[in-house]
Coordinates of C-alpha atoms in Angstrom, one line a residue:
M1 CA 8.3 33.3 -8.5
G2 CA 6.7 36.2 -10.3
A3 CA 4.9 39.6 -8.7
L4 CA 4.4 38.3 -4.8
R5 CA 2.9 40.6 -1.9
K6 CA 4.0 39.5 1.7
T7 CA 1.9 38.9 4.0
G8 CA 1.8 37.9 7.9
T9 CA 2.1 34.1 7.6
G10 CA 3.1 33.9 4.1
T11 CA 2.4 35.4 0.8
D12 CA -0.3 36.3 -1.5
F13 CA -0.6 37.1 -5.4
E14 CA -0.7 40.3 -6.7
R15 CA -3.2 39.5 -9.5
N16 CA -5.2 37.1 -11.3
R17 CA -7.0 35.2 -9.0
F18 CA -8.7 32.8 -11.7
L19 CA -11.2 31.3 -9.1
S20 CA -13.0 32.5 -6.1
P21 CA -11.6 30.1 -3.2
T22 CA -15.2 29.8 -1.5
V23 CA -16.0 27.7 -5.4
A24 CA -13.3 26.1 -6.2
V25 CA -12.5 24.7 -2.8
P26 CA -15.9 22.8 -2.3
V27 CA -16.2 22.2 -6.1
L28 CA -12.5 20.7 -6.0
V29 CA -13.0 18.4 -2.8
G30 CA -16.6 17.4 -4.0
V31 CA -15.4 16.1 -6.9
F32 CA -12.8 14.1 -5.1
V33 CA -15.3 12.7 -2.9
L34 CA -18.1 11.7 -5.8
C35 CA -15.3 9.8 -7.8
G36 CA -13.7 8.1 -4.8
V37 CA -17.4 6.7 -3.8
L38 CA -18.5 6.1 -7.6
S39 CA -15.3 4.1 -8.1
M40 CA -15.4 2.2 -5.0
R41 CA -18.6 0.7 -5.5
G42 CA -17.6 -1.1 -8.6
D43 CA -14.1 -2.8 -6.3
S44 CA -14.6 -6.0 -4.2
A45 CA -12.8 -6.1 -1.2
T46 CA -9.4 -5.5 -1.9
F47 CA -6.7 -7.6 -0.1
D48 CA -6.0 -6.1 3.2
E49 CA -9.0 -4.8 3.7
T50 CA -10.3 -8.1 4.8
A51 CA -7.8 -7.9 7.8
H52 CA -8.1 -4.2 8.6
I53 CA -12.0 -4.2 8.4
G54 CA -12.2 -7.6 10.8
A55 CA -9.4 -6.1 13.4
G56 CA -10.8 -3.0 13.4
V57 CA -14.2 -4.2 14.5
S58 CA -12.8 -6.2 16.8
Y59 CA -10.5 -3.3 18.2
L60 CA -13.8 -1.3 19.2
E61 CA -15.9 -4.0 20.4
R62 CA -13.6 -5.9 22.6
R63 CA -10.5 -3.4 23.1
D64 CA -8.4 -6.4 22.0
F65 CA -5.8 -5.8 19.9
R66 CA -4.6 -9.6 18.7
L67 CA -5.5 -9.5 15.5
N68 CA -3.5 -7.9 12.5
P69 CA -0.9 -6.1 15.0
E70 CA 1.5 -6.2 11.9
H71 CA -0.2 -2.6 11.0
P72 CA -1.1 0.2 14.0
P73 CA -4.9 0.3 14.7
L74 CA -5.8 3.8 14.1
A75 CA -7.2 3.8 10.4
K76 CA -8.5 0.2 11.1
M77 CA -10.7 1.9 14.0
I78 CA -12.0 4.7 12.1
A79 CA -12.6 2.7 9.4
A80 CA -15.0 0.2 11.8
L81 CA -16.5 3.1 13.9
P82 CA -19.4 3.4 10.9
L83 CA -20.1 -0.4 11.3
V84 CA -20.4 -0.5 15.1
L85 CA -22.8 2.6 14.9
L86 CA -24.8 0.9 12.2
G87 CA -24.9 -2.3 13.9
R88 CA -23.0 -3.8 11.2
T89 CA -20.6 -5.8 12.9
G90 CA -21.1 -9.4 13.3
G91 CA -17.5 -11.0 14.3
D92 CA -17.1 -14.7 15.4
Y93 CA -15.4 -14.4 19.1
G94 CA -16.1 -18.1 19.6
S95 CA -14.4 -19.3 16.3
E96 CA -10.7 -20.7 16.6
A97 CA -9.8 -17.5 14.1
W98 CA -10.5 -15.5 16.9
K99 CA -9.3 -17.7 20.0
G100 CA -6.5 -19.0 18.2
V101 CA -4.6 -22.3 17.8
A102 CA -5.3 -24.8 20.8
G103 CA -1.6 -26.1 21.9
A104 CA 0.5 -25.2 25.1
P105 CA -1.2 -22.5 26.7
P106 CA -1.4 -19.7 25.8
R107 CA -3.1 -20.0 22.4
S108 CA -2.2 -18.0 19.9
H109 CA -2.1 -17.4 15.6
A110 CA -5.6 -16.1 15.6
N111 CA -6.2 -15.6 12.1
E112 CA -7.0 -12.1 11.1
W113 CA -8.1 -13.2 7.7
T114 CA -10.5 -15.8 8.0
F115 CA -11.7 -13.9 10.9
G116 CA -12.6 -11.1 8.7
F117 CA -13.6 -12.9 5.6
E118 CA -16.5 -14.5 7.9
L119 CA -17.3 -11.0 9.0
L120 CA -17.6 -9.7 5.5
N121 CA -18.9 -12.8 3.8
G122 CA -20.3 -14.8 6.4
P123 CA -19.6 -18.2 7.9
R124 CA -17.3 -20.1 5.1
G125 CA -19.6 -23.0 5.2
A126 CA -22.8 -21.5 4.9
S127 CA -24.5 -22.3 1.6
T128 CA -25.3 -18.7 0.7
R129 CA -23.2 -15.5 1.0
S130 CA -23.6 -12.0 2.5
D131 CA -23.1 -9.2 0.6
P132 CA -19.6 -7.5 1.4
A133 CA -20.9 -3.9 0.6
I134 CA -22.9 -4.0 3.5
R135 CA -19.8 -3.8 5.5
L136 CA -17.4 -2.5 2.6
F137 CA -19.1 1.0 1.7
P138 CA -19.5 2.5 5.4
A139 CA -15.8 1.3 5.8
R140 CA -14.6 2.8 3.0
L141 CA -16.5 6.2 3.3
A142 CA -15.0 6.9 6.2
M143 CA -11.5 6.5 4.4
I144 CA -13.2 9.0 2.2
V145 CA -14.0 11.2 4.7
L146 CA -10.0 11.1 5.9
G147 CA -9.1 11.5 2.0
A148 CA -11.2 15.0 2.1
F149 CA -9.0 15.9 5.4
L150 CA -6.3 15.3 3.5
L151 CA -7.2 17.7 0.6
L152 CA -7.9 20.3 3.2
A153 CA -4.7 19.9 5.3
V154 CA -3.0 20.5 1.5
Y155 CA -4.8 23.5 0.7
G156 CA -4.8 25.0 4.4
W157 CA -0.9 24.7 4.7
T158 CA -0.3 25.8 1.0
R159 CA -2.6 28.8 1.8
E160 CA -0.4 30.1 4.8
M161 CA 2.8 29.9 2.7
W162 CA 2.2 31.0 -0.6
G163 CA -1.5 32.3 -0.6
A164 CA -4.6 31.2 -2.0
D165 CA -3.8 31.0 -5.8
A166 CA -1.2 28.8 -4.7
A167 CA -3.3 26.7 -2.4
L168 CA -6.0 26.1 -5.4
V169 CA -3.3 24.6 -7.7
A170 CA -1.7 22.3 -4.7
L171 CA -5.6 21.5 -4.4
L172 CA -6.3 20.7 -7.7
L173 CA -3.2 18.7 -7.7
A174 CA -4.2 16.4 -5.2
A175 CA -7.6 16.1 -6.1
T176 CA -6.8 14.5 -9.1
C177 CA -3.6 12.2 -8.3
P178 CA -4.4 8.8 -8.9
T179 CA -2.4 7.5 -6.2
V180 CA -4.5 9.7 -3.9
L181 CA -7.7 8.8 -5.0
A182 CA -6.5 5.0 -5.3
H183 CA -6.3 4.6 -1.9
A184 CA -8.6 7.1 -0.5
R185 CA -11.1 4.7 -1.1
L186 CA -9.8 1.8 0.5
V187 CA -9.6 0.6 4.2
T188 CA -5.7 0.5 4.2
T189 CA -3.4 2.7 6.2
D190 CA -1.7 4.1 3.2
L191 CA -4.0 7.4 2.8
P192 CA -3.9 7.7 6.5
A193 CA -0.4 7.9 6.6
A194 CA -0.4 10.5 4.0
L195 CA -2.7 12.9 6.0
G196 CA -0.6 12.2 9.5
V197 CA 2.8 13.1 7.7
T198 CA 0.9 16.1 6.4
A199 CA -1.0 17.3 9.0
T200 CA 2.3 16.8 11.5
L201 CA 4.6 18.9 8.8
W202 CA 1.8 21.8 8.8
G203 CA 1.9 22.1 12.6
F204 CA 5.4 21.9 12.6
W205 CA 5.7 24.5 10.1
R206 CA 3.3 26.7 12.0
W207 CA 5.5 25.9 15.2
T208 CA 8.5 27.3 13.5
R209 CA 6.9 30.8 12.5
V210 CA 5.3 31.1 16.0
P211 CA 6.9 28.6 18.6
S212 CA 4.5 28.1 21.5
S213 CA 3.4 25.0 23.4
P214 CA 0.1 24.7 22.0
R215 CA 1.3 24.6 19.0
A216 CA 3.9 22.0 19.7
V217 CA 1.3 20.3 21.3
V218 CA -0.7 20.3 18.3
T219 CA 2.0 18.9 16.2
G220 CA 2.8 16.3 18.4
V221 CA -1.0 15.0 18.3
A222 CA -0.8 14.7 14.7
L223 CA 2.2 13.1 15.1
G224 CA 1.0 10.5 17.3
A225 CA -1.8 10.1 14.8
A226 CA 0.7 9.3 11.9
L227 CA 2.5 6.9 14.0
L228 CA -0.9 5.2 14.6
F229 CA -1.9 5.0 11.1
K230 CA 1.7 3.7 9.7
F231 CA 4.9 2.5 11.2
N232 CA 7.0 3.8 7.6
T233 CA 5.5 7.4 9.4
A234 CA 8.2 6.8 12.5
M235 CA 10.8 8.4 10.0
I236 CA 9.3 11.9 10.7
A237 CA 10.1 12.3 14.4
P238 CA 13.8 12.2 13.7
T239 CA 13.5 14.3 10.7
L240 CA 11.4 16.4 13.0
V241 CA 14.2 17.0 15.1
L242 CA 17.1 17.8 12.3
L243 CA 14.3 20.4 11.1
A244 CA 14.0 22.0 14.9
G245 CA 17.8 22.4 14.7
A246 CA 17.7 23.8 11.0
A247 CA 15.2 26.1 12.7
V248 CA 17.7 27.3 15.0
V249 CA 20.6 27.8 12.9
A250 CA 17.9 29.7 10.6
G251 CA 17.2 32.0 13.4
R252 CA 13.7 31.2 13.3
V253 CA 13.5 29.3 16.7
R254 CA 15.5 30.1 19.7
V255 CA 17.5 27.0 21.0
R256 CA 15.6 27.0 24.3
S257 CA 12.5 27.3 22.4
A258 CA 13.3 24.6 19.7
A259 CA 14.2 22.1 22.9
A260 CA 11.7 22.5 24.9
G261 CA 9.3 22.1 21.5
V262 CA 10.8 19.1 20.4
L263 CA 10.4 17.5 24.0
V264 CA 6.3 18.6 24.0
M265 CA 5.9 16.9 20.4
A266 CA 7.5 13.6 21.6
A267 CA 5.7 13.6 25.2
V268 CA 2.6 14.5 23.3
S269 CA 3.2 11.9 20.6
F270 CA 4.4 9.0 22.9
A271 CA 1.3 9.3 25.1
A272 CA -0.8 9.4 22.0
V273 CA 0.5 5.9 20.8
W274 CA -0.4 4.6 24.1
A275 CA -3.6 6.5 24.2
G276 CA -4.3 4.5 20.3
Y277 CA -3.9 1.0 22.5
G278 CA -5.9 2.2 25.6
F279 CA -3.2 2.8 27.7
R280 CA -2.6 -1.0 27.9
Y281 CA 0.9 -2.9 27.3
A282 CA -0.5 -6.2 26.6
A283 CA -2.1 -6.2 22.9
A284 CA -5.0 -9.0 24.2
P285 CA -6.5 -8.6 27.8
D286 CA -7.1 -12.3 28.0
P287 CA -4.0 -13.6 29.8
G288 CA -4.6 -16.8 27.7
Y289 CA -3.6 -15.3 24.4
A290 CA -0.4 -14.1 23.6
L291 CA 1.3 -13.1 20.2
E292 CA 3.7 -15.2 18.0
W293 CA 7.4 -13.5 19.5
K294 CA 8.7 -16.7 19.4
D295 CA 7.8 -16.9 15.6
L296 CA 9.4 -13.7 15.1
E297 CA 12.7 -14.8 17.1
A298 CA 13.0 -17.9 15.0
E299 CA 13.5 -15.8 11.7
T300 CA 16.3 -14.0 10.3
P301 CA 17.0 -11.4 11.2
G302 CA 14.6 -11.8 14.0
V303 CA 13.6 -9.1 16.8
A304 CA 16.2 -6.3 17.1
A305 CA 17.9 -5.3 20.2
P306 CA 16.0 -2.2 20.7
I307 CA 12.4 -3.5 20.3
A308 CA 13.7 -6.6 22.2
F309 CA 14.4 -3.8 25.8
A310 CA 11.7 -2.1 24.5
A311 CA 9.4 -4.9 25.1
S312 CA 11.1 -6.4 28.3
H313 CA 10.4 -3.1 30.0
H314 CA 7.2 -2.0 28.4
L315 CA 8.3 1.1 26.9
L316 CA 5.5 1.1 24.4
P317 CA 2.3 -0.9 24.1
E318 CA 3.3 -4.8 22.9
G319 CA 1.0 -4.5 19.8
Y320 CA 2.7 -1.0 18.3
L321 CA 6.2 -3.2 19.4
Y322 CA 5.5 -6.3 17.7
G323 CA 4.2 -4.8 14.6
L324 CA 7.6 -3.0 14.5
A325 CA 9.4 -6.3 14.9
Y326 CA 7.1 -8.1 12.3
A327 CA 7.5 -5.4 9.8
R328 CA 11.4 -5.3 10.1
T329 CA 11.7 -9.3 10.2
W330 CA 9.3 -9.7 7.3
A331 CA 10.3 -6.7 5.2
S332 CA 13.9 -8.5 5.0
A333 CA 12.4 -11.4 2.3
R334 CA 9.2 -11.1 0.6
F335 CA 8.3 -12.1 -3.0
S336 CA 8.5 -9.1 -5.4
F337 CA 8.1 -8.7 -9.2
L338 CA 9.8 -6.0 -11.3
D339 CA 9.9 -5.8 -15.3
G340 CA 9.5 -9.9 -15.4
E341 CA 11.5 -11.1 -12.7
E342 CA 11.1 -12.1 -9.2
S343 CA 13.1 -11.7 -6.3
T344 CA 12.8 -12.2 -2.5
D345 CA 15.6 -9.6 -1.8
G346 CA 13.9 -6.7 -4.1
W347 CA 15.6 -4.1 -6.0
Y348 CA 17.2 -0.5 -5.3
R349 CA 15.5 0.7 -8.5
Y350 CA 11.9 -0.7 -7.6
F351 CA 10.4 2.4 -5.9
P352 CA 12.3 5.1 -8.2
E353 CA 10.3 3.1 -11.3
A354 CA 7.0 2.3 -9.5
F355 CA 7.1 6.3 -8.5
L356 CA 8.0 6.7 -12.4
F357 CA 5.5 4.5 -13.8
K358 CA 2.5 5.3 -11.5
T359 CA 2.8 9.1 -11.6
P360 CA 1.4 11.3 -14.5
L361 CA 4.4 12.9 -16.5
A362 CA 2.6 16.2 -16.8
F363 CA 2.9 16.3 -12.8
L364 CA 6.6 14.8 -12.7
A365 CA 7.5 17.6 -15.2
L366 CA 5.8 20.4 -12.8
V367 CA 7.0 19.2 -10.0
L368 CA 10.5 19.2 -11.1
W369 CA 10.6 22.5 -13.1
V370 CA 8.9 24.0 -9.7
A371 CA 11.7 22.1 -7.6
A372 CA 14.3 23.4 -9.6
A373 CA 14.1 27.1 -10.0
S374 CA 12.9 27.4 -6.0
A375 CA 16.1 25.2 -5.3
W376 CA 18.2 27.7 -7.7
G377 CA 16.5 30.7 -6.0
A378 CA 16.7 29.8 -2.6
R379 CA 20.3 28.5 -2.7
G380 CA 19.4 25.7 -0.6
R381 CA 18.9 28.4 2.4
S382 CA 14.9 28.2 2.4
L383 CA 14.0 26.3 5.5
D384 CA 10.3 26.1 4.0
G385 CA 11.6 24.2 1.3
W386 CA 13.5 22.1 4.0
I387 CA 10.6 21.3 6.0
L388 CA 9.1 20.1 2.7
A389 CA 12.1 18.3 1.2
L390 CA 13.6 16.7 3.9
P391 CA 10.9 14.6 5.1
M392 CA 10.1 13.6 1.4
L393 CA 13.8 12.6 1.1
A394 CA 13.6 10.5 4.3
L395 CA 10.1 8.5 3.5
A396 CA 11.8 7.6 -0.3
G397 CA 15.2 6.7 0.9
S398 CA 13.5 4.7 4.1
A399 CA 11.1 3.0 1.3
I400 CA 14.2 2.2 -1.3
V401 CA 16.9 0.8 1.5
S402 CA 14.3 -1.4 3.1
R403 CA 13.5 -3.1 -0.4
F404 CA 10.1 -4.0 0.6
N405 CA 9.0 -4.1 -2.6
I406 CA 5.1 -5.0 -3.0
G407 CA 3.6 -1.3 -4.0
Q408 CA 4.2 1.8 -5.1
R409 CA 1.2 2.8 -2.3
H410 CA 4.2 3.0 0.2
L411 CA 4.7 6.0 -1.3
A412 CA 1.6 7.8 -1.1
P413 CA 2.8 10.2 1.6
L414 CA 5.3 12.1 -0.8
Y415 CA 2.2 13.1 -3.0
P416 CA 0.4 15.7 -1.0
L417 CA 3.8 17.1 0.0
L418 CA 4.8 17.1 -3.7
C419 CA 1.6 19.0 -5.0
I420 CA 2.4 21.7 -2.3
A421 CA 6.0 22.1 -3.6
A422 CA 4.9 22.7 -7.2
S423 CA 2.2 24.9 -6.1
P424 CA 4.3 28.1 -6.6
A425 CA 4.0 27.6 -10.4
A426 CA 0.5 29.5 -9.8
A427 CA 2.8 32.8 -9.9
W428 CA 4.1 31.8 -13.3
L429 CA 0.6 31.2 -13.8
A430 CA -0.4 34.8 -13.3
A431 CA 2.4 36.1 -15.6
W432 CA 0.8 35.8 -19.0
G433 CA 3.7 35.0 -21.1
R434 CA 4.9 31.7 -22.4
R435 CA 5.9 30.0 -19.0
A436 CA 2.4 30.6 -17.9
I437 CA 1.1 28.8 -21.1
A438 CA 3.4 25.9 -20.1
I439 CA 2.5 25.5 -16.9
A440 CA -1.2 25.5 -18.2
L441 CA -0.7 22.8 -20.5
L442 CA 1.0 20.5 -17.8
L443 CA -1.9 21.3 -15.3
A444 CA -4.1 20.2 -18.3
G445 CA -2.3 17.2 -18.3
C446 CA -2.5 16.2 -15.0
V447 CA -6.5 16.6 -15.5
M448 CA -6.2 14.6 -18.3
S449 CA -4.5 11.9 -16.3
F450 CA -7.1 11.9 -13.9
A451 CA -9.7 11.7 -16.6
L452 CA -8.1 8.8 -18.3
A453 CA -7.3 6.8 -14.9
T454 CA -11.4 7.4 -13.7
P455 CA -12.7 5.0 -12.1
G456 CA -9.2 2.5 -12.2
Y457 CA -7.2 4.3 -10.3
L458 CA -5.4 1.8 -8.5
S459 CA -4.4 0.4 -11.9
Y460 CA -3.4 3.5 -13.4
F461 CA -0.2 3.9 -15.5
N462 CA 1.3 6.5 -17.6
V463 CA 2.5 6.0 -21.0
L464 CA 5.8 4.9 -20.0
A465 CA 5.0 1.8 -18.6
G466 CA 2.4 1.0 -21.7
G467 CA -0.5 2.8 -19.7
T468 CA -3.4 0.4 -18.0
R469 CA -3.2 -2.3 -20.3
G470 CA 0.8 -2.6 -20.1
G471 CA 1.6 -1.9 -16.7
W472 CA 1.0 -5.1 -15.1
R473 CA 3.9 -6.2 -17.3
H474 CA 6.3 -4.1 -15.2
L475 CA 4.7 -4.1 -12.0
V476 CA 2.0 -6.2 -10.0
D477 CA 0.6 -6.9 -6.5
S478 CA -1.0 -3.8 -5.4
N479 CA 0.3 -1.5 -8.1
V480 CA -2.2 -3.0 -10.2
D481 CA -4.1 -5.9 -9.0
W482 CA -5.2 -6.1 -5.5
G483 CA -8.2 -8.6 -6.2
Q484 CA -10.6 -5.8 -6.7
D485 CA -12.2 -6.7 -10.1
L486 CA -14.5 -9.9 -8.9
G487 CA -17.9 -7.8 -9.0
R488 CA -16.8 -6.8 -13.0
L489 CA -15.4 -10.1 -13.5
A490 CA -19.4 -11.1 -12.4
S491 CA -21.0 -8.5 -14.5
W492 CA -18.7 -9.6 -17.5
M493 CA -19.8 -13.3 -16.9
R494 CA -23.5 -12.4 -17.4
A495 CA -22.7 -10.2 -20.1
H496 CA -21.0 -12.9 -22.0
G497 CA -23.0 -15.9 -21.0
V498 CA -20.3 -17.4 -19.2
G499 CA -21.7 -19.8 -16.5
A500 CA -18.5 -20.7 -14.8
V501 CA -14.8 -19.8 -15.3
D502 CA -11.5 -21.3 -14.3
L503 CA -10.1 -18.8 -11.5
A504 CA -6.8 -17.8 -10.8
Y505 CA -7.4 -15.0 -8.2
F506 CA -4.9 -13.1 -6.6
G507 CA -6.9 -11.6 -3.6
T508 CA -8.8 -11.8 -0.3
A509 CA -12.8 -11.5 -1.3
D510 CA -15.0 -14.3 -2.1
P511 CA -16.0 -15.4 -5.4
R512 CA -19.3 -16.9 -4.4
A513 CA -20.1 -13.3 -2.6
Y514 CA -20.3 -11.8 -6.2
G515 CA -22.2 -14.5 -7.8
I516 CA -19.2 -16.4 -9.4
E517 CA -19.1 -20.0 -10.3
F518 CA -15.7 -21.1 -10.2
R519 CA -13.3 -24.3 -10.8
K520 CA -9.9 -23.2 -8.6
V521 CA -6.9 -22.8 -10.7
A522 CA -4.9 -20.9 -8.0
M523 CA -5.7 -18.6 -4.8
F524 CA -3.2 -17.0 -2.9
L525 CA -4.5 -17.1 1.0
D526 CA -6.9 -20.2 -0.2
T527 CA -10.3 -19.3 0.9
Y528 CA -11.5 -22.6 -0.5
P529 CA -8.7 -25.2 0.5
E530 CA -11.1 -27.6 0.1
R531 CA -11.2 -27.5 -3.7
P532 CA -8.2 -29.2 -5.6
A533 CA -6.4 -27.0 -8.3
T534 CA -8.0 -27.5 -11.6
R535 CA -6.0 -27.5 -14.5
P536 CA -7.9 -25.8 -17.3
A537 CA -8.7 -27.6 -20.3
S538 CA -9.7 -26.8 -23.9
G539 CA -12.9 -25.0 -24.0
D540 CA -12.4 -23.4 -20.7
V541 CA -12.8 -19.9 -20.0
V542 CA -9.8 -18.7 -17.6
A543 CA -10.3 -15.4 -15.9
A544 CA -6.3 -14.8 -14.0
S545 CA -5.1 -12.2 -11.5
V546 CA -2.4 -10.5 -13.2
T547 CA -0.4 -11.2 -10.1
L548 CA -0.8 -15.1 -10.3
L549 CA -0.7 -14.6 -14.3
Q550 CA 2.9 -13.7 -13.7
G551 CA 3.5 -16.6 -11.5
V552 CA 4.1 -14.3 -8.6
Y553 CA 3.5 -15.5 -4.9
L554 CA 3.1 -19.4 -6.5
D555 CA 6.8 -19.9 -5.7
R556 CA 7.1 -22.5 -8.8
E557 CA 10.5 -23.5 -8.1
R558 CA 10.0 -24.3 -4.4
E559 CA 7.0 -26.0 -5.1
F560 CA 9.0 -27.6 -8.2
L561 CA 11.6 -29.3 -5.8
R562 CA 9.1 -30.1 -3.1
D563 CA 7.1 -32.7 -5.6
A564 CA 10.5 -33.6 -7.1
V565 CA 11.3 -34.8 -3.7
G566 CA 8.0 -36.1 -2.7
R567 CA 8.0 -38.2 -5.6
G568 CA 11.4 -39.7 -5.4
F569 CA 12.6 -38.4 -8.1
I570 CA 16.0 -36.4 -6.2
P571 CA 17.0 -36.0 -3.0
R572 CA 16.2 -33.3 -0.8
E573 CA 19.8 -32.2 -0.8
L574 CA 19.9 -31.6 -4.5
G575 CA 17.4 -29.3 -3.8
L576 CA 18.7 -27.3 -1.3
D577 CA 22.0 -27.1 -3.5
Y578 CA 20.0 -25.5 -6.2
L579 CA 18.5 -22.9 -3.9
E580 CA 21.9 -21.8 -2.7
E581 CA 23.3 -21.6 -6.4
A582 CA 20.3 -19.5 -7.2
K583 CA 20.7 -17.0 -4.1
K584 CA 24.3 -16.7 -5.7
L585 CA 23.4 -15.8 -9.0
R586 CA 20.9 -13.2 -8.1
A587 CA 23.4 -11.7 -5.7
R588 CA 25.8 -11.6 -9.1
G589 CA 22.7 -10.1 -11.1
E590 CA 22.8 -12.8 -13.4
E591 CA 20.0 -15.3 -14.8
I592 CA 18.6 -17.7 -13.0
P593 CA 17.5 -21.2 -14.7
H594 CA 14.7 -22.6 -13.7
A595 CA 14.5 -25.8 -11.1
G596 CA 13.7 -28.3 -13.8
E597 CA 16.2 -27.3 -16.4
W598 CA 19.0 -27.0 -13.7
L599 CA 18.0 -30.4 -12.7
V600 CA 17.9 -31.9 -16.2
R601 CA 21.3 -30.5 -17.3
R602 CA 22.8 -32.6 -14.3
A603 CA 21.1 -35.4 -15.2
A604 CA 19.6 -35.8 -12.0
L605 CA 15.9 -35.7 -13.8
T606 CA 14.4 -36.9 -17.3
G607 CA 12.8 -34.8 -19.3
E608 CA 9.5 -36.9 -18.7
Q609 CA 10.2 -36.5 -14.7
R610 CA 10.1 -32.9 -15.6
A611 CA 7.3 -32.6 -17.7
T612 CA 5.3 -34.9 -15.1
I613 CA 6.1 -32.7 -12.2
E614 CA 5.1 -29.6 -14.4
S615 CA 1.9 -30.5 -15.7
G616 CA 0.5 -30.6 -11.5
L617 CA 1.8 -27.0 -10.8
P618 CA -0.4 -23.7 -11.2
A619 CA 2.7 -21.4 -11.8
C620 CA 3.6 -24.0 -14.7
W621 CA 0.1 -23.3 -16.0
M622 CA -0.1 -19.5 -15.6
D623 CA 3.5 -19.5 -17.6
E624 CA 1.7 -21.3 -20.5
I625 CA -1.2 -19.2 -20.7
R626 CA 0.9 -15.8 -20.3
T627 CA 3.4 -17.1 -23.2
R628 CA 1.5 -19.0 -25.3
L629 CA -2.0 -17.5 -25.6
V630 CA -3.9 -14.1 -26.2
P631 CA -6.4 -12.8 -23.9
I632 CA -9.9 -12.4 -25.2
D633 CA -11.0 -9.8 -23.0
R634 CA -10.0 -7.4 -19.8
V635 CA -11.9 -7.0 -17.1
G636 CA -11.2 -3.8 -14.9
G637 CA -7.6 -3.3 -14.3
S638 CA -6.5 -6.7 -13.0
I639 CA -7.7 -9.8 -14.7
L640 CA -7.2 -11.1 -17.9
V641 CA -9.6 -13.7 -20.0
Y642 CA -8.8 -16.5 -21.6
R643 CA -10.0 -19.6 -23.5
I644 CA -8.0 -22.4 -23.8
P645 CA -8.1 -23.7 -27.2

């Protein structure tokens, strides 16, 4: 990899340091923070933030983990800390959203969405709305701080391994990565998970260099934090065991030291998980409240035997075990969208395609080039290379196998590791020649992609996907549309003199909090259930989130069948027959006809009856708008605007 000089902990390049780290590091981290702050100010509350912020506040104020147990608590508590310190909390602990649904004791089903919605926007029945930015901004700022720590971890680890020049390349790639920037600005678990994984692997790598109890403890603390950030980081634990074995085979660590180190890491991370839940088993200290275990047990595949055993013996906190069970149960059947198709089973190609479409092509080319050269040069014998590669393979493989196809963000922990893996290109950059020019051009391409993505990092797509304007035809949900553009829609309406819109909105923010007057067409997790769905009429201006425009989560077929049965047009058994046949066709990879078409073919429904049903379904309205009309404008990356002729 060019002319390298060995040092005690890594290598340093002999020649041509292009920029002093004392200048470059604060500049790159500063640009990252500045871009994050400026871009997040234009985003309305994104989907999961509504639940996360309210839950985090309740964790700190009540030491109660009943809300949002399907995600670990640490990122939410970090985001909520500024709100508590500034006195900007305001959760309603007397509401049913907090206390849960009355019924056979104990109470259950506290509503994290309603609790968080009212914390951000004020009581639902109030005539005026609170400004969500009062709480969103400081909570998001805490996440940007975590993002800065992630960049410093990338720089620090790379510098120890391969020197300052390589560390600057890794830092440049991380600071300009659209995926890292997209989620560093939001109160979600994805960026914190990337930080937890990177810190854990850095600590582990340092332990393999000089095995010691203090370094094992540090690694265990980092692993515990990763586990408390996101459940998919659990894949790192068995990976560390394999890597410890590899370190023994490589002669870097003795067997006894490896066994002792792994035990220390396991014990410390185990204690850290308990500490994250206040060293209490019960999720809620209130004996009159219980988590919804029975709901999970009734679902397929239900609660896994190891989780049930751990719960019955109180081996881990209840909130953590419930979250694991929830993730396993609901990941098995989740609406997803890819290339114009919907599925509840998902696709093995989803994450590879999402990664391909939402990663800058220059970044991909750089990573593949350097990784191939490194693998060829080391012949697979580099332990440092495996400490990077094996966790990436584990994280990517588990995502693909899970079929939890709702967003490329679940691959966020891969990106810092890829930045580190690509950093040895700095050696080629220092050795002037054609290869150096090619590396410089690829780095420039990464910076160019960053510039083009600014400020809409969440909705970034590369040219293979058709860019930001075309990406929604391949991927929706958090890949492009997470409810972030309500504020921009309000600005568009003022600029164009539009007093009210027909709104099809995918998100959990409150349109009224941004001054939007609207007629409801469709809303997922409807915050205005009292408003009836209105079909857009001639002359109306329609603002549609691209996720709902594609019909995702509107469940057109089930709604059609439900209406057909309710009107008495078909027996319920015939509707079940359609669902069963659709399942078989999906398993064979064959095209599935729409329910109305299928029933008309079988003379079970007339064309007039089909038209009557479809005239009342928001999913069908979205189909008509998407296929027959051309948008008159785009708002941000996630909302298309139409005028009904």
